[in-house]
Coordinates of C-alpha atoms and ligand atoms in Angstrom, one line a residue:
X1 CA 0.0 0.0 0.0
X2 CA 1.4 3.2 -0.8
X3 CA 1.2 6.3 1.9
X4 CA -1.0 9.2 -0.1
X5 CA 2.4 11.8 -0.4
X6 CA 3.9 9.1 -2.6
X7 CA 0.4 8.3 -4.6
X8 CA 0.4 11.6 -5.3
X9 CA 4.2 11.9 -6.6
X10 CA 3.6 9.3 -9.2
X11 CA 0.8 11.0 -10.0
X12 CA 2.7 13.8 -10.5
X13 CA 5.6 12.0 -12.6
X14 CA 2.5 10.3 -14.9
X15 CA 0.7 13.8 -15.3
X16 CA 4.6 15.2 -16.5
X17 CA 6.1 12.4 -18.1
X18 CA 6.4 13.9 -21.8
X19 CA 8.1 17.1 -20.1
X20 CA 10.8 14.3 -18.5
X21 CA 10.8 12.5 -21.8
X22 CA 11.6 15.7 -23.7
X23 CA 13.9 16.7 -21.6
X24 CA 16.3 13.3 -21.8
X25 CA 15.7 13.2 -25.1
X26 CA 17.2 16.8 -25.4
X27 CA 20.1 15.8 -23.6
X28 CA 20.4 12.9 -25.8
X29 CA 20.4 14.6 -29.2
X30 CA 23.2 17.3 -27.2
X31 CA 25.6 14.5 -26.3
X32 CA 28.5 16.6 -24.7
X33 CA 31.5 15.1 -23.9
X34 CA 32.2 14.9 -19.7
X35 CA 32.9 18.6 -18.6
X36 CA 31.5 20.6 -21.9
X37 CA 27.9 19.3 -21.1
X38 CA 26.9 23.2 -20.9
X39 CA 23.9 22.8 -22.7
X40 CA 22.7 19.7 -20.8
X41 CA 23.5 21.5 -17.2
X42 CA 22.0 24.4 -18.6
X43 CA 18.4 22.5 -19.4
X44 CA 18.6 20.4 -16.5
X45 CA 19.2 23.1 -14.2
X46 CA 16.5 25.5 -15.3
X47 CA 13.6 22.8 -14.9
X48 CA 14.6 23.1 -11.5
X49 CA 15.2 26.5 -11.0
X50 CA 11.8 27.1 -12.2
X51 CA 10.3 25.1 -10.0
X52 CA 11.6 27.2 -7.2
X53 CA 14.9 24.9 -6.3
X54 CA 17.6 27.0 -5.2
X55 CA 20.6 26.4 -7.6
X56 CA 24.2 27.0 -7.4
X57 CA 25.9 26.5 -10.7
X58 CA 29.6 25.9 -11.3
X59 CA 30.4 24.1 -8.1
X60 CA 33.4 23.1 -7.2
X61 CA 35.5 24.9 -9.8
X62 CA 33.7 22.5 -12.2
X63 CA 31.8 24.7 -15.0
X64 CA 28.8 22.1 -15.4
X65 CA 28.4 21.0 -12.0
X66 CA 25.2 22.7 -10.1
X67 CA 23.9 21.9 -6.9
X68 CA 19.7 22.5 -6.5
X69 CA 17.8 22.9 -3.5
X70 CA 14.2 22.8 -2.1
X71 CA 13.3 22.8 1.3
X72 CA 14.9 23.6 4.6
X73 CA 16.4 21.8 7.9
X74 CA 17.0 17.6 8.1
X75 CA 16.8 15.4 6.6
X76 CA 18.8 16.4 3.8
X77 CA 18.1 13.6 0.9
X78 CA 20.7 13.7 -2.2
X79 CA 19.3 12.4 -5.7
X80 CA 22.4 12.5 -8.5
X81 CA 21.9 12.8 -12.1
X82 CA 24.7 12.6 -14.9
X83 CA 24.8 13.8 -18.3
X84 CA 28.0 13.3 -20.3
X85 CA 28.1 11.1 -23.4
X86 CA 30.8 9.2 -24.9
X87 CA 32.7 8.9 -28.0
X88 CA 32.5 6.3 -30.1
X89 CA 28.8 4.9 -29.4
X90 CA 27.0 7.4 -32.1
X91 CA 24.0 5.8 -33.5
X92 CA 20.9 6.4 -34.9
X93 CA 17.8 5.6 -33.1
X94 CA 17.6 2.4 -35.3
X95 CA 18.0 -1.2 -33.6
X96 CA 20.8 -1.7 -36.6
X97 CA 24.1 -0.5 -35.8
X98 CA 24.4 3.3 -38.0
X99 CA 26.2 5.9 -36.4
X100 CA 24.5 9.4 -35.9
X101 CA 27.2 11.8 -35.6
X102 CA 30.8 12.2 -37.5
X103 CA 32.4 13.3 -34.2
X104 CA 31.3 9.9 -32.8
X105 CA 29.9 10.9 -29.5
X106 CA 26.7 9.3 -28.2
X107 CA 24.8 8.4 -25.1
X108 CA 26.3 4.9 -24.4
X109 CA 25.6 4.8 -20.8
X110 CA 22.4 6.4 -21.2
X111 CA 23.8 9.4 -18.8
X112 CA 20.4 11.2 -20.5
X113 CA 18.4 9.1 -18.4
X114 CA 20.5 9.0 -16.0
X115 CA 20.4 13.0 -15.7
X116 CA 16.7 13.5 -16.1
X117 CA 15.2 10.3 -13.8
X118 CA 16.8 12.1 -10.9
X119 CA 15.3 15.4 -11.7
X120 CA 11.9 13.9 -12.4
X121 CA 11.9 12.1 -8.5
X122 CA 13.3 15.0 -7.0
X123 CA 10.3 17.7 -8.8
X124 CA 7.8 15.1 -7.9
X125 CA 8.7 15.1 -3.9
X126 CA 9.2 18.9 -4.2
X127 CA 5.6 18.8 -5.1
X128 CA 4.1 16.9 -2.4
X129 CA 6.4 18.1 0.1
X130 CA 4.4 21.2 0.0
X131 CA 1.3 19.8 0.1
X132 CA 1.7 17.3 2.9
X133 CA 4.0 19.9 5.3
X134 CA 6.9 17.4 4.7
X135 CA 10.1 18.5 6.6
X136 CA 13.3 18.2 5.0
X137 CA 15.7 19.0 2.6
X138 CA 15.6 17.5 -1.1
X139 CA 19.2 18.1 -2.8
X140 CA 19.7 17.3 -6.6
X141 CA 23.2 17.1 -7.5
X142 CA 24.5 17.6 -11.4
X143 CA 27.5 15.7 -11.6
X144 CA 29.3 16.2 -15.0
X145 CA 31.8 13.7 -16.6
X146 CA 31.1 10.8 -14.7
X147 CA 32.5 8.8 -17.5
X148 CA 36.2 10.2 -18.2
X149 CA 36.6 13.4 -15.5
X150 CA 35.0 11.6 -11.9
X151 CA 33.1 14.8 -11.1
X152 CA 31.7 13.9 -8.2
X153 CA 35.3 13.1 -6.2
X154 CA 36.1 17.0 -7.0
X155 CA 32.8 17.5 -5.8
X156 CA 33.3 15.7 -2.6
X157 CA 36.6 17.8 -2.4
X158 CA 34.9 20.6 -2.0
X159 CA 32.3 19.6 0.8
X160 CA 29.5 19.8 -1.6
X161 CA 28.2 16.2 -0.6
X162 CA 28.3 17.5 3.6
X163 CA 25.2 17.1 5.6
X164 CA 23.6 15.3 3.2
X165 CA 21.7 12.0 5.1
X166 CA 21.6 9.8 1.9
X167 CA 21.7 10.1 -2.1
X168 CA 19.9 8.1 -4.3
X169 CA 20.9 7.7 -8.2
X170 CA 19.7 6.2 -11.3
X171 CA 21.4 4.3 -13.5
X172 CA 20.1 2.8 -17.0
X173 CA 20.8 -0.7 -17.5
X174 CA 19.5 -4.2 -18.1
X175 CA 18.0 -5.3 -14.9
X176 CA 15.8 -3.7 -12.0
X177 CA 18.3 -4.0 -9.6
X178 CA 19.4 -2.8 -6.5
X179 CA 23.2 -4.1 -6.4
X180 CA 25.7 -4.6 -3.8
X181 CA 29.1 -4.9 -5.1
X182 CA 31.5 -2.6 -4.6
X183 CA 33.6 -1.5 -7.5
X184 CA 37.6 -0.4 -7.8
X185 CA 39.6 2.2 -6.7
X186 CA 42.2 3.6 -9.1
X187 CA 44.5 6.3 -10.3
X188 CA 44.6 7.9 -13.8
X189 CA 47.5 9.3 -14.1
X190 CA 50.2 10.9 -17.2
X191 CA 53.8 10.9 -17.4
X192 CA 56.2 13.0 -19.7
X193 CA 59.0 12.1 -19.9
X194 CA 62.0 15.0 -22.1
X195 CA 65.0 13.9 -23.5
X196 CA 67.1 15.7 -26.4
X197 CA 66.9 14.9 -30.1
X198 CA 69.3 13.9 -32.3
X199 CA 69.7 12.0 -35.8
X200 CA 69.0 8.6 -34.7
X201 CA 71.9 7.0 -36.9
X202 CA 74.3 9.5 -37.8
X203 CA 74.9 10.7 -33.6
X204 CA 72.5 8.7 -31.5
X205 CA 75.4 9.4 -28.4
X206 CA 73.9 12.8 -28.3
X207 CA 70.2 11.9 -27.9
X208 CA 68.4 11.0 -24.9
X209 CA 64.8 9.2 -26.0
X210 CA 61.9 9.9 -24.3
X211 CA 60.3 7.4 -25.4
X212 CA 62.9 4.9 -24.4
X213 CA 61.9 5.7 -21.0
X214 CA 58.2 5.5 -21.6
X215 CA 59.0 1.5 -23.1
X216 CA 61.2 0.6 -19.5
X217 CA 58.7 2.4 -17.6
X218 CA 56.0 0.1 -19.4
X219 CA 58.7 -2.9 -18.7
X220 CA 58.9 -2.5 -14.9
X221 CA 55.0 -2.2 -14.4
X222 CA 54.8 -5.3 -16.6
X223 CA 57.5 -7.4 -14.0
X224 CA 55.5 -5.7 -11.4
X225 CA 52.3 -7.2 -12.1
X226 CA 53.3 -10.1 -10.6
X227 CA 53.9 -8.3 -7.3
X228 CA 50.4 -7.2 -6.6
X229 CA 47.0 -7.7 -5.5
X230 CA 45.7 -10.3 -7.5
X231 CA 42.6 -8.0 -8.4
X232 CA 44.9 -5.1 -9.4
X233 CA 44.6 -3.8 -12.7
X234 CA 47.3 -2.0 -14.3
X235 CA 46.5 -0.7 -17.9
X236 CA 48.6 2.4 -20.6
X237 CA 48.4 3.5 -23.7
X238 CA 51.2 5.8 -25.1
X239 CA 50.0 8.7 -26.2
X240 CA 53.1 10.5 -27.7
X241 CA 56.2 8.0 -28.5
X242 CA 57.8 10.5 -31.5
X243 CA 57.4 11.9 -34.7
X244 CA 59.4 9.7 -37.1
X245 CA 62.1 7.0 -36.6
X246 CA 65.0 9.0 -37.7
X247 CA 64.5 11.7 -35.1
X248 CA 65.4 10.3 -31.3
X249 CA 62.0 11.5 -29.7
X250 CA 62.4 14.2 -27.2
X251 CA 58.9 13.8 -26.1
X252 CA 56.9 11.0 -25.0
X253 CA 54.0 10.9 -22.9
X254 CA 52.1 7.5 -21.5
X255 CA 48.4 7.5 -19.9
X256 CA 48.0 4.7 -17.0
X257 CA 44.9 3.6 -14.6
X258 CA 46.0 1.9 -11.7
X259 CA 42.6 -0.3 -9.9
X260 CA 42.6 -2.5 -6.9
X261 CA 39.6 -3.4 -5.0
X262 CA 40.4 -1.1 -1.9
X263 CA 41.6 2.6 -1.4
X264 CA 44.9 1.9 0.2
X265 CA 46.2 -0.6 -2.2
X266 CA 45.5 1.7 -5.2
X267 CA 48.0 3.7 -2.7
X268 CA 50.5 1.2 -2.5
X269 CA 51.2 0.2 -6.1
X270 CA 51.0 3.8 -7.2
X271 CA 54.0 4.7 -4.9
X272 CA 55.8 1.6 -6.9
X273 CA 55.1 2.7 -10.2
X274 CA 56.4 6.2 -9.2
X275 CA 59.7 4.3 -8.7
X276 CA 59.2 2.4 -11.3
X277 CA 58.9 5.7 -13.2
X278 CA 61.8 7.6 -12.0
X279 CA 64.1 4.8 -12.9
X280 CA 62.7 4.9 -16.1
X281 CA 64.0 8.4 -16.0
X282 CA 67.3 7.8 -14.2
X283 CA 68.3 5.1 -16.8
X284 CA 67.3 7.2 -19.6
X285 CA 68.9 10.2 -18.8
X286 CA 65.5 12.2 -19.4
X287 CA 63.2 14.2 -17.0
X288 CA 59.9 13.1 -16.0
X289 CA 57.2 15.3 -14.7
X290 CA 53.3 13.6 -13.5
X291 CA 50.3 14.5 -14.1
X292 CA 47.7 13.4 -11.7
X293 CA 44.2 13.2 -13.7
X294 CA 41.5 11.8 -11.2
X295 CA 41.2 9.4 -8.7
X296 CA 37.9 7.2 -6.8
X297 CA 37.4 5.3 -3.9
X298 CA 35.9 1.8 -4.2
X299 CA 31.7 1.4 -3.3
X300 CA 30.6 1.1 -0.4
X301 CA 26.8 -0.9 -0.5
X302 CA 23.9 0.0 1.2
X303 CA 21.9 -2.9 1.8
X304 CA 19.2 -0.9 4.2
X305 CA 18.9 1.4 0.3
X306 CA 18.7 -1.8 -1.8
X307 CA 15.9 -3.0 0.3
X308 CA 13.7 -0.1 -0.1
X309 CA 14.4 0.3 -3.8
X310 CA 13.5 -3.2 -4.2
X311 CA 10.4 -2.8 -2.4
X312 CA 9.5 0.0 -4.1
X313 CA 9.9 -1.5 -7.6
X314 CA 7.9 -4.1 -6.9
X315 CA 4.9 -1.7 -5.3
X316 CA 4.8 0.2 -8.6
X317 CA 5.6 -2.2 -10.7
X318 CA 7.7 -2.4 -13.8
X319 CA 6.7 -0.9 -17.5
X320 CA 4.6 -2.8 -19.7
X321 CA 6.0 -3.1 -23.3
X322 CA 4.4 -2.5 -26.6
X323 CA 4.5 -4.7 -29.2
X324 CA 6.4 -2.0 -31.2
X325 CA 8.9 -2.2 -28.8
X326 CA 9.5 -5.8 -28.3
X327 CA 10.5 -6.4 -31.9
X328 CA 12.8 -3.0 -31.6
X329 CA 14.5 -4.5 -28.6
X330 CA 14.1 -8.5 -30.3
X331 CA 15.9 -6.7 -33.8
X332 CA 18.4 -4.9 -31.6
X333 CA 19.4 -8.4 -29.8
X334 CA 20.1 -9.9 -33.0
X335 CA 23.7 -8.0 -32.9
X336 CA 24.1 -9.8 -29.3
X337 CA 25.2 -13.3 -29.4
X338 CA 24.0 -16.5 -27.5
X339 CA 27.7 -16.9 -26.3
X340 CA 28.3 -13.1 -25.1
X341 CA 25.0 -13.3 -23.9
X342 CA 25.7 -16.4 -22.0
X343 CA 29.0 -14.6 -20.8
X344 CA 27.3 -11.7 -19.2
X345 CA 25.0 -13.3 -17.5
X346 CA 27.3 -15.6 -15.8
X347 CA 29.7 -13.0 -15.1
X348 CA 26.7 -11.5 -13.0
X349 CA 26.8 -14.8 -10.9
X350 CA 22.8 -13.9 -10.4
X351 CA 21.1 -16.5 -8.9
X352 CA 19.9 -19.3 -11.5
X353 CA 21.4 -17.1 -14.3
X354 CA 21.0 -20.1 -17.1
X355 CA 17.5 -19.3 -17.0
X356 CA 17.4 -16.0 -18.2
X357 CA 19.4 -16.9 -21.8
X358 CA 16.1 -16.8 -23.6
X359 CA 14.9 -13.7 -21.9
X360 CA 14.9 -10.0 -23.7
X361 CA 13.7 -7.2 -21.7
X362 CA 13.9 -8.2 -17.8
X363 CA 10.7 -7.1 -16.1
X364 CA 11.7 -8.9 -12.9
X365 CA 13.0 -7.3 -9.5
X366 CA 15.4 -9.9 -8.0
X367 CA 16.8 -9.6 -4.4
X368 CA 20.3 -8.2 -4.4
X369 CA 22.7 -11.0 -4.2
X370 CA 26.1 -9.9 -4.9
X371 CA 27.1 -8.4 -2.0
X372 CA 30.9 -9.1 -1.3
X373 CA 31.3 -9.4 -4.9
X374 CA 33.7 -6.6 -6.5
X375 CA 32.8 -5.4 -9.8
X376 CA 35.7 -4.7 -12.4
X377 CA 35.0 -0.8 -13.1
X378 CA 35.5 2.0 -11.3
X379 CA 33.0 5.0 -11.1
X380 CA 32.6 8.0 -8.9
X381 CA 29.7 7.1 -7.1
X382 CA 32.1 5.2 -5.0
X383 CA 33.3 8.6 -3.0
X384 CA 30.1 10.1 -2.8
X385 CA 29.3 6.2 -0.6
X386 CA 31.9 6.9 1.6
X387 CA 29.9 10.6 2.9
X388 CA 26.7 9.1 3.6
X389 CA 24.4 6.1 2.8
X390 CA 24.1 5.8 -1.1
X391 CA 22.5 3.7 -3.6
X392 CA 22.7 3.9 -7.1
X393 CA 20.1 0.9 -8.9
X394 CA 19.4 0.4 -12.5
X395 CA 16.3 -0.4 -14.3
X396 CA 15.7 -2.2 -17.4
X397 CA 16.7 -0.1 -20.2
X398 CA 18.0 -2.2 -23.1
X399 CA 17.7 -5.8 -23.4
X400 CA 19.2 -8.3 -21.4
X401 CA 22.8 -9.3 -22.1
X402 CA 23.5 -5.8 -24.1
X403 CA 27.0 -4.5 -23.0
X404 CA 27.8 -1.7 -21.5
X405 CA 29.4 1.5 -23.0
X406 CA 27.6 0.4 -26.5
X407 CA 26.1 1.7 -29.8
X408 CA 22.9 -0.4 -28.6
X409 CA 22.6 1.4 -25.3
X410 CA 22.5 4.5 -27.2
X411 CA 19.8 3.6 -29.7
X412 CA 17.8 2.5 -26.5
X413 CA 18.6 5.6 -24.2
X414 CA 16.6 7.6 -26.7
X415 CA 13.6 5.8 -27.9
X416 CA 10.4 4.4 -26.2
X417 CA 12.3 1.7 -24.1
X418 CA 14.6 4.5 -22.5
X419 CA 11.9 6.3 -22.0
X420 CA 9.4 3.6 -19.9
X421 CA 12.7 2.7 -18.2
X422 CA 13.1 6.9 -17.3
X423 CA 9.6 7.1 -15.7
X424 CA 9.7 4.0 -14.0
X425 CA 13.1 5.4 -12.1
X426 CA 12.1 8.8 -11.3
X427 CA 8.8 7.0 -10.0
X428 CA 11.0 4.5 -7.7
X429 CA 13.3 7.8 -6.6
X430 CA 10.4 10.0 -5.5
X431 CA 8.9 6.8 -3.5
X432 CA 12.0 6.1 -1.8
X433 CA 13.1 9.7 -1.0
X434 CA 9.5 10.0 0.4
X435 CA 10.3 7.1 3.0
X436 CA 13.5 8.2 4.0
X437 CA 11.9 11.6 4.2
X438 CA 8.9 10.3 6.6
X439 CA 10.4 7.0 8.0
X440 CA 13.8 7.7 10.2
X441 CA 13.7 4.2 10.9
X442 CA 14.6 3.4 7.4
X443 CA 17.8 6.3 8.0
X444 CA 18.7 5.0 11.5
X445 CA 19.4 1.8 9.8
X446 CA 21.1 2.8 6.7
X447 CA 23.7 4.8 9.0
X448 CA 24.1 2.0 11.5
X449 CA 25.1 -0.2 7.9
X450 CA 26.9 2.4 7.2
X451 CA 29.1 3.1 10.3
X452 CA 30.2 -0.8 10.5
X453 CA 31.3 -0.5 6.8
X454 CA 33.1 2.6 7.2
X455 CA 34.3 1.3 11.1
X456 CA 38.3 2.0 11.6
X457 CA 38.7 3.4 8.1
X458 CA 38.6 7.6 7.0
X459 CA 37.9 9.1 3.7
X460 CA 40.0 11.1 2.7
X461 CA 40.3 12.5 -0.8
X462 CA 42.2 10.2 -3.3
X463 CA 43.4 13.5 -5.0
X464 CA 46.4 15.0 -4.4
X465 CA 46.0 18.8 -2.5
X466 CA 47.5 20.5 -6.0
X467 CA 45.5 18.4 -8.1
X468 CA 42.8 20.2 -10.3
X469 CA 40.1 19.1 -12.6
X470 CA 41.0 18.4 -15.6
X471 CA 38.9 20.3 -17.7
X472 CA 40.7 20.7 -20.6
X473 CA 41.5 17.4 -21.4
X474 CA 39.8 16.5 -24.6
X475 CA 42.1 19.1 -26.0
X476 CA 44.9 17.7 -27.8
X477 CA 48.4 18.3 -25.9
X478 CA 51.8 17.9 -27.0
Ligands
ZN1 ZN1 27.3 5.3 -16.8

């Protein structure tokens, strides 16, 4: 049975839908790469303002980061919303793969829903907050470049995420589904390294290659390997190695992430690659300067969150499909095969998993089961859980078995079957926030979870003091 504040906030959200709908699918058709989503920020943010949230734009030194506000005193409940895109997953809204755009950049991790589901929830409680003399604070957060720039860590930085009591998010996906694995910590990090040039055959004594030192840098992480964490992860690319084979390069620049399941072993191995780094340097004769990108914290679950998201999908229940759609989302799984498909779903160790090869959009609400389980990405969510309770749960978005990060997610994201999976999301946000709202029991317990995950252990930033966004990098450097 649902109380009559949250009847009448998914009344609200039915009543509005096409406004949500229009507004993710603006965001979609904007795809802005993570910190130059000005346009989306700029939509997003005046839905709210003209709703009467408060809004602070530009937070944290980050241009498309805003912070809205309705309400006064505790509790203080957080709802996130994304909205950067990604390059390489342009497409059409066909369920055949035909790219949209020549710059390549498209919503592959449906960040438009992602962005909008949060706003809808958090207009919806707004609404009836008024009506029904509902104390609190409801905060929505506009985190920008979730995907390449971790926003929300330079957002925690800068205390934007205090006295907040707990944050809900929305994530697109393939399952209704509360999850409780904790993701990686890492480091993304650059090295330069500057030699001297010279002709390569005629007086290579007087060069000094850069990129020699990149290739024994690369080397000693690769003997390393065997010296960590077996969960570690330890990936480059070289981004500058030289201009031409006769030249000795006096520039050359590698790009490294660094994961391990846990904060302090991200720490570890990072101090050893500095080494690692400087010999590279030392043996080369060159000099080698760092530049520190980003950096997360691994996820802290909430199971006390799970459970009340669970519950609540299940009391509103989850979108019906049109035939229309079914074949869209039956065409679209053509592309997937049996075997990948078979893959993913054992990879998600999900309770009687064989089952579910022959099914294409889930409408189910399983029980979270993979707590203890560490899933092999990293996002920033994970700091934002270390500040106060946190859940962020998908719903069914694309069909079952569809990878992430995909040309298929981004056909989905902005037809029909983004959009039922958008409504049904803000619906589940506005329900929940209600009960934390109206409920402290359901608080109490998520911060008594909360202090025995967090028991003996600090946050404190991953990013170095000097460190600043990086909000320039999609332009190209030499
Ligand atoms: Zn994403």
């Amino acid at each position: 049975m649902l109380e009559k504040a949250t009847t009448q906030a998914l009344k609200w959200i039915e009543e509005n839908k096409f406004l949500l709908i229009e507004a993710s699918d603006k965001v979609w058709e904007f795809s802005e790469l993570g910190f130059l989503e000005f346009q989306s920020m700029k939509l997003l943010s005046s839905m709210l303002e003209k709703e009467g949230f408060q809004v602070e734009r530009g937070v944290a030194g980050l241009p498309t980061a805003f912070v809205a506000s309705w309400g006064s005193g505790k509790p203080v409940i957080g709802v996130m919303g994304e909205y950067d895109a990604l390059l390489g997953v342009s497409q059409k809204k066909t369920p055949v793969k035909e790219p949209l755009n020549i710059n390549g950049v498209g919503h592959g991790c449906g960040h438009n829903i992602h962005g909008v589901s949060g706003l809808g929830g958090s207009l919806a409680v707004k609404t009836v907050m008024g009506k029904a003399g509902i104390k609190g604070t409801v905060r929505f957060y506009g985190c920008p470049a979730e995907e390449s720039g971790s926003g929300k860590v330079w957002m925690v930085r800068a205390g934007v995420f205090n006295g907040v009591d707990a944050v809900l998010s929305h994530h697109p996906g393939a399952m209704n589904y509360g999850g409780l694995a904790s993701s990686l910590a890492n480091n993304s990090v650059k090295f330069h390294f500057y030699g001297k040039t010279s002709h390569a055959a005629a007086s290579p004594e007087q060069g000094r290659s850069a990129l020699d030192a990149v290739e024994l840098m690369n080397i000693g992480v690769n003997y390393l390997r065997e010296h960590v964490v077996q969960d570690a992860r330890m990936h480059y690319v070289i981004e500058s190695g030289g201009g031409q084979p006769n030249v000795v390069p006096d520039y050359a620049r590698s790009w490294y992430l660094i994961r391990a399941p846990e904060r302090d072993q991200v720490d570890n191995i990072y101090v050893r690659i500095l080494k690692i780094a400087e010999g590279a340097s030392l043996m080369t004769e060159t000099k080698m300067r760092v530049e520190f990108l980003k950096a997360v914290y691994n996820k802290l679950p909430s199971r006390a969150l799970s459970e009340m998201i669970t519950a609540n999908m299940r009391t509103i229940g989850a979108p019906e499909y049109t035939e229309e759609e079914l074949v869209f989302a039956a065409k679209l799984a053509e592309s997937i095969t049996p075997e990948a498909k078979r893959e993913t779903l054992r990879k998600s160790k999900r309770p009687e998993w064989e089952s579910l090869q022959s099914v294409l959009m889930d409408r189910s609400f399983p029980d979270a089961w993979d707590e203890g389980e560490v899933s092999h990405g990293s996002t920033d969510v994970s700091d934002v859980s270390w500040i106060a309770p946190t859940m962020e749960f998908s719903t069914a978005t694309w069909p079952l078995g569809t990878p992430g990060h995909s040309w298929m997610n981004t056909a989905c994201s902005g037809t029909p079957l983004g959009h039922k999976s958008l409504i049904f999301a803000s619906k589940v946000i506005a329900a929940t926030a209600l009960d934390l709202f109206t409920k402290p029991e359901y608080l109490n317990a998520a911060w008594s979870e909360h202090k025995n995950r967090t028991r003996g252990k600090t946050y404190s930033s991953p990013l170095p003091p000097e460190a600043k966004p990086p909000l320039d990098m999609w332009e190209k450097k030499n």
